Amino acid sequence: MFNIQNIKCDVHKAITMNKKIETERLLLIPFTKELTQLINDKNFIALQNQGLNTAAGYPDQETLETLPKIVANIEASNVPTGFESWVIIKKAAMKIIGDAGFKGIPNLAGEIDLGYGIIASERRNGYALEASEALVKWGFSQSEVKKITAKCLIANEGSVKILEKLNFKRTNTDAQFHFFTLEKPQTLK
């Protein structure tokens, strides 16, 4: 079970600074430079020393390809703002199973772009939906956010279903991607 005493260093700092999102089954914490480096280096012992385990197959190739973008977003803001990527952790075992988040601060129109990825062995368990739903709620709690956008590959039917369950509306499709938007609810404006 989730116990903050088991979390150390960088991860503990993110949690105690109120930079966490907790759902029924998941804990989301912002990536930091240190955590990103440990994951990129597949330094599982150092991750365990911080109270984290990795699910089989983590990090996958998609995560490794995304890490440089995550680092660039972190460096642009120096400290996690919440508008970067978050590590998805299964609370029961403190296992990292993926990442989700935004691709930077809101643009001038108040838009942020949502992305997520769960390792193959943990897909189809509702984790991407659960994490994305929590991030959408967090995003819309920020006054500057007016709209959340997302895109997914046309062939990725699972992501299409997730975005539709979250009430995103498909706005466009090109040769590779479906594009979606979700307007901030009137009750939150």
PDB file of N, CA and C in Angstrom, residues 84-139:
ATOM      1  N   GLU A  84       4.184  19.734 -17.382  1.00  0.00           N
ATOM      2  CA  GLU A  84       5.113  18.819 -18.022  1.00  0.00           C
ATOM      3  C   GLU A  84       4.551  17.402 -17.884  1.00  0.00           C
ATOM      4  N   SER A  85       5.408  16.429 -18.010  1.00  0.00           N
ATOM      5  CA  SER A  85       4.975  15.033 -17.909  1.00  0.00           C
ATOM      6  C   SER A  85       5.031  14.554 -16.460  1.00  0.00           C
ATOM      7  N   TRP A  86       4.166  13.585 -16.186  1.00  0.00           N
ATOM      8  CA  TRP A  86       4.048  12.987 -14.862  1.00  0.00           C
ATOM      9  C   TRP A  86       4.325  11.491 -14.978  1.00  0.00           C
ATOM     10  N   VAL A  87       4.967  10.930 -13.965  1.00  0.00           N
ATOM     11  CA  VAL A  87       5.212   9.497 -13.892  1.00  0.00           C
ATOM     12  C   VAL A  87       3.939   8.853 -13.349  1.00  0.00           C
ATOM     13  N   ILE A  88       3.494   7.756 -13.974  1.00  0.00           N
ATOM     14  CA  ILE A  88       2.317   7.023 -13.495  1.00  0.00           C
ATOM     15  C   ILE A  88       2.807   5.831 -12.680  1.00  0.00           C
ATOM     16  N   ILE A  89       2.376   5.793 -11.424  1.00  0.00           N
ATOM     17  CA  ILE A  89       2.818   4.761 -10.486  1.00  0.00           C
ATOM     18  C   ILE A  89       1.598   4.024  -9.944  1.00  0.00           C
ATOM     19  N   LYS A  90       1.628   2.693 -10.010  1.00  0.00           N
ATOM     20  CA  LYS A  90       0.609   1.883  -9.341  1.00  0.00           C
ATOM     21  C   LYS A  90       0.912   1.919  -7.853  1.00  0.00           C
ATOM     22  N   LYS A  91      -0.027   2.471  -7.085  1.00  0.00           N
ATOM     23  CA  LYS A  91       0.219   2.662  -5.651  1.00  0.00           C
ATOM     24  C   LYS A  91       0.466   1.355  -4.906  1.00  0.00           C
ATOM     25  N   ALA A  92      -0.288   0.325  -5.218  1.00  0.00           N
ATOM     26  CA  ALA A  92      -0.211  -0.927  -4.455  1.00  0.00           C
ATOM     27  C   ALA A  92       1.203  -1.478  -4.388  1.00  0.00           C
ATOM     28  N   ALA A  93       1.960  -1.374  -5.472  1.00  0.00           N
ATOM     29  CA  ALA A  93       3.319  -1.922  -5.511  1.00  0.00           C
ATOM     30  C   ALA A  93       4.373  -0.841  -5.734  1.00  0.00           C
ATOM     31  N   MET A  94       3.948   0.424  -5.806  1.00  0.00           N
ATOM     32  CA  MET A  94       4.844   1.539  -6.118  1.00  0.00           C
ATOM     33  C   MET A  94       5.644   1.239  -7.384  1.00  0.00           C
ATOM     34  N   LYS A  95       4.928   0.754  -8.422  1.00  0.00           N
ATOM     35  CA  LYS A  95       5.543   0.392  -9.704  1.00  0.00           C
ATOM     36  C   LYS A  95       5.235   1.443 -10.753  1.00  0.00           C
ATOM     37  N   ILE A  96       6.279   1.896 -11.431  1.00  0.00           N
ATOM     38  CA  ILE A  96       6.112   2.818 -12.551  1.00  0.00           C
ATOM     39  C   ILE A  96       5.588   2.017 -13.738  1.00  0.00           C
ATOM     40  N   ILE A  97       4.464   2.480 -14.304  1.00  0.00           N
ATOM     41  CA  ILE A  97       3.860   1.766 -15.433  1.00  0.00           C
ATOM     42  C   ILE A  97       3.714   2.634 -16.679  1.00  0.00           C
ATOM     43  N   GLY A  98       4.073   3.902 -16.584  1.00  0.00           N
ATOM     44  CA  GLY A  98       3.952   4.761 -17.756  1.00  0.00           C
ATOM     45  C   GLY A  98       4.119   6.217 -17.391  1.00  0.00           C
ATOM     46  N   ASP A  99       3.704   7.054 -18.311  1.00  0.00           N
ATOM     47  CA  ASP A  99       3.747   8.495 -18.077  1.00  0.00           C
ATOM     48  C   ASP A  99       2.603   9.158 -18.819  1.00  0.00           C
ATOM     49  N   ALA A 100       2.263  10.319 -18.343  1.00  0.00           N
ATOM     50  CA  ALA A 100       1.189  11.105 -18.954  1.00  0.00           C
ATOM     51  C   ALA A 100       1.454  12.554 -18.599  1.00  0.00           C
ATOM     52  N   GLY A 101       0.820  13.432 -19.303  1.00  0.00           N
ATOM     53  CA  GLY A 101       0.982  14.832 -18.947  1.00  0.00           C
ATOM     54  C   GLY A 101       0.769  15.751 -20.117  1.00  0.00           C
ATOM     55  N   PHE A 102       1.306  16.932 -19.940  1.00  0.00           N
ATOM     56  CA  PHE A 102       1.127  17.995 -20.922  1.00  0.00           C
ATOM     57  C   PHE A 102       2.472  18.312 -21.563  1.00  0.00           C
ATOM     58  N   LYS A 103       2.406  18.947 -22.703  1.00  0.00           N
ATOM     59  CA  LYS A 103       3.614  19.191 -23.488  1.00  0.00           C
ATOM     60  C   LYS A 103       4.073  20.632 -23.351  1.00  0.00           C
ATOM     61  N   GLY A 104       3.882  21.192 -22.166  1.00  0.00           N
ATOM     62  CA  GLY A 104       4.323  22.551 -21.888  1.00  0.00           C
ATOM     63  C   GLY A 104       3.202  23.420 -21.366  1.00  0.00           C
ATOM     64  N   ILE A 105       3.572  24.643 -21.014  1.00  0.00           N
ATOM     65  CA  ILE A 105       2.623  25.597 -20.441  1.00  0.00           C
ATOM     66  C   ILE A 105       1.552  25.975 -21.465  1.00  0.00           C
ATOM     67  N   PRO A 106       0.427  26.510 -20.992  1.00  0.00           N
ATOM     68  CA  PRO A 106      -0.628  26.897 -21.932  1.00  0.00           C
ATOM     69  C   PRO A 106      -0.140  27.935 -22.952  1.00  0.00           C
ATOM     70  N   ASN A 107      -0.642  27.800 -24.188  1.00  0.00           N
ATOM     71  CA  ASN A 107      -0.309  28.803 -25.198  1.00  0.00           C
ATOM     72  C   ASN A 107      -1.160  30.052 -24.948  1.00  0.00           C
ATOM     73  N   LEU A 108      -1.055  31.049 -25.803  1.00  0.00           N
ATOM     74  CA  LEU A 108      -1.780  32.304 -25.606  1.00  0.00           C
ATOM     75  C   LEU A 108      -3.297  32.131 -25.616  1.00  0.00           C
ATOM     76  N   ALA A 109      -3.775  31.079 -26.268  1.00  0.00           N
ATOM     77  CA  ALA A 109      -5.221  30.801 -26.293  1.00  0.00           C
ATOM     78  C   ALA A 109      -5.659  29.978 -25.079  1.00  0.00           C
ATOM     79  N   GLY A 110      -4.726  29.653 -24.192  1.00  0.00           N
ATOM     80  CA  GLY A 110      -5.061  28.869 -23.008  1.00  0.00           C
ATOM     81  C   GLY A 110      -5.184  27.379 -23.279  1.00  0.00           C
ATOM     82  N   GLU A 111      -4.495  26.889 -24.305  1.00  0.00           N
ATOM     83  CA  GLU A 111      -4.564  25.475 -24.683  1.00  0.00           C
ATOM     84  C   GLU A 111      -3.325  24.723 -24.186  1.00  0.00           C
ATOM     85  N   ILE A 112      -3.573  23.499 -23.712  1.00  0.00           N
ATOM     86  CA  ILE A 112      -2.493  22.575 -23.380  1.00  0.00           C
ATOM     87  C   ILE A 112      -2.771  21.272 -24.109  1.00  0.00           C
ATOM     88  N   ASP A 113      -1.719  20.525 -24.394  1.00  0.00           N
ATOM     89  CA  ASP A 113      -1.841  19.291 -25.162  1.00  0.00           C
ATOM     90  C   ASP A 113      -1.547  18.104 -24.252  1.00  0.00           C
ATOM     91  N   LEU A 114      -2.471  17.154 -24.203  1.00  0.00           N
ATOM     92  CA  LEU A 114      -2.373  15.972 -23.355  1.00  0.00           C
ATOM     93  C   LEU A 114      -1.764  14.803 -24.122  1.00  0.00           C
ATOM     94  N   GLY A 115      -0.904  14.072 -23.452  1.00  0.00           N
ATOM     95  CA  GLY A 115      -0.359  12.840 -24.006  1.00  0.00           C
ATOM     96  C   GLY A 115      -0.216  11.822 -22.895  1.00  0.00           C
ATOM     97  N   TYR A 116      -0.193  10.549 -23.240  1.00  0.00           N
ATOM     98  CA  TYR A 116      -0.060   9.493 -22.235  1.00  0.00           C
ATOM     99  C   TYR A 116       0.457   8.235 -22.884  1.00  0.00           C
ATOM    100  N   GLY A 117       1.069   7.395 -22.052  1.00  0.00           N
ATOM    101  CA  GLY A 117       1.558   6.112 -22.528  1.00  0.00           C
ATOM    102  C   GLY A 117       1.675   5.148 -21.359  1.00  0.00           C
ATOM    103  N   ILE A 118       1.187   3.959 -21.544  1.00  0.00           N
ATOM    104  CA  ILE A 118       1.257   2.892 -20.550  1.00  0.00           C
ATOM    105  C   ILE A 118       2.012   1.732 -21.196  1.00  0.00           C
ATOM    106  N   ILE A 119       2.891   1.089 -20.445  1.00  0.00           N
ATOM    107  CA  ILE A 119       3.619  -0.040 -21.012  1.00  0.00           C
ATOM    108  C   ILE A 119       2.644  -1.152 -21.395  1.00  0.00           C
ATOM    109  N   ALA A 120       3.026  -1.918 -22.404  1.00  0.00           N
ATOM    110  CA  ALA A 120       2.131  -2.932 -22.987  1.00  0.00           C
ATOM    111  C   ALA A 120       1.568  -3.897 -21.950  1.00  0.00           C
ATOM    112  N   SER A 121       2.380  -4.322 -20.994  1.00  0.00           N
ATOM    113  CA  SER A 121       1.915  -5.319 -20.021  1.00  0.00           C
ATOM    114  C   SER A 121       0.852  -4.783 -19.065  1.00  0.00           C
ATOM    115  N   GLU A 122       0.671  -3.469 -19.015  1.00  0.00           N
ATOM    116  CA  GLU A 122      -0.308  -2.864 -18.100  1.00  0.00           C
ATOM    117  C   GLU A 122      -1.492  -2.222 -18.829  1.00  0.00           C
ATOM    118  N   ARG A 123      -1.513  -2.336 -20.145  1.00  0.00           N
ATOM    119  CA  ARG A 123      -2.626  -1.758 -20.910  1.00  0.00           C
ATOM    120  C   ARG A 123      -3.900  -2.560 -20.710  1.00  0.00           C
ATOM    121  N   ARG A 124      -5.005  -1.931 -21.045  1.00  0.00           N
ATOM    122  CA  ARG A 124      -6.337  -2.533 -20.968  1.00  0.00           C
ATOM    123  C   ARG A 124      -6.788  -2.806 -19.531  1.00  0.00           C
ATOM    124  N   ASN A 125      -6.244  -2.021 -18.613  1.00  0.00           N
ATOM    125  CA  ASN A 125      -6.649  -2.099 -17.215  1.00  0.00           C
ATOM    126  C   ASN A 125      -7.262  -0.790 -16.730  1.00  0.00           C
ATOM    127  N   GLY A 126      -7.425   0.159 -17.639  1.00  0.00           N
ATOM    128  CA  GLY A 126      -8.032   1.435 -17.287  1.00  0.00           C
ATOM    129  C   GLY A 126      -7.073   2.458 -16.708  1.00  0.00           C
ATOM    130  N   TYR A 127      -5.772   2.157 -16.690  1.00  0.00           N
ATOM    131  CA  TYR A 127      -4.816   3.083 -16.092  1.00  0.00           C
ATOM    132  C   TYR A 127      -4.660   4.373 -16.906  1.00  0.00           C
ATOM    133  N   ALA A 128      -4.622   4.273 -18.227  1.00  0.00           N
ATOM    134  CA  ALA A 128      -4.486   5.480 -19.053  1.00  0.00           C
ATOM    135  C   ALA A 128      -5.703   6.379 -18.871  1.00  0.00           C
ATOM    136  N   LEU A 129      -6.878   5.796 -18.819  1.00  0.00           N
ATOM    137  CA  LEU A 129      -8.099   6.574 -18.594  1.00  0.00           C
ATOM    138  C   LEU A 129      -8.065   7.233 -17.215  1.00  0.00           C
ATOM    139  N   GLU A 130      -7.707   6.468 -16.204  1.00  0.00           N
ATOM    140  CA  GLU A 130      -7.677   6.987 -14.833  1.00  0.00           C
ATOM    141  C   GLU A 130      -6.672   8.137 -14.697  1.00  0.00           C
ATOM    142  N   ALA A 131      -5.483   7.961 -15.244  1.00  0.00           N
ATOM    143  CA  ALA A 131      -4.459   9.009 -15.171  1.00  0.00           C
ATOM    144  C   ALA A 131      -4.867  10.229 -15.987  1.00  0.00           C
ATOM    145  N   SER A 132      -5.382  10.007 -17.195  1.00  0.00           N
ATOM    146  CA  SER A 132      -5.777  11.125 -18.057  1.00  0.00           C
ATOM    147  C   SER A 132      -6.935  11.914 -17.456  1.00  0.00           C
ATOM    148  N   GLU A 133      -7.886  11.203 -16.876  1.00  0.00           N
ATOM    149  CA  GLU A 133      -9.019  11.877 -16.234  1.00  0.00           C
ATOM    150  C   GLU A 133      -8.535  12.781 -15.095  1.00  0.00           C
ATOM    151  N   ALA A 134      -7.589  12.293 -14.296  1.00  0.00           N
ATOM    152  CA  ALA A 134      -7.051  13.098 -13.200  1.00  0.00           C
ATOM    153  C   ALA A 134      -6.282  14.306 -13.734  1.00  0.00           C
ATOM    154  N   LEU A 135      -5.544  14.111 -14.819  1.00  0.00           N
ATOM    155  CA  LEU A 135      -4.790  15.229 -15.398  1.00  0.00           C
ATOM    156  C   LEU A 135      -5.708  16.268 -16.035  1.00  0.00           C
ATOM    157  N   VAL A 136      -6.776  15.827 -16.672  1.00  0.00           N
ATOM    158  CA  VAL A 136      -7.745  16.768 -17.243  1.00  0.00           C
ATOM    159  C   VAL A 136      -8.355  17.609 -16.119  1.00  0.00           C
ATOM    160  N   LYS A 137      -8.728  16.956 -15.044  1.00  0.00           N
ATOM    161  CA  LYS A 137      -9.294  17.668 -13.889  1.00  0.00           C
ATOM    162  C   LYS A 137      -8.280  18.675 -13.352  1.00  0.00           C
ATOM    163  N   TRP A 138      -7.028  18.240 -13.185  1.00  0.00           N
ATOM    164  CA  TRP A 138      -5.984  19.147 -12.715  1.00  0.00           C
ATOM    165  C   TRP A 138      -5.811  20.303 -13.694  1.00  0.00           C
ATOM    166  N   GLY A 139      -5.719  19.993 -14.992  1.00  0.00           N
ATOM    167  CA  GLY A 139      -5.514  21.040 -15.999  1.00  0.00           C
ATOM    168  C   GLY A 139      -6.601  22.101 -15.947  1.00  0.00           C
TER     169      GLY A 139
END
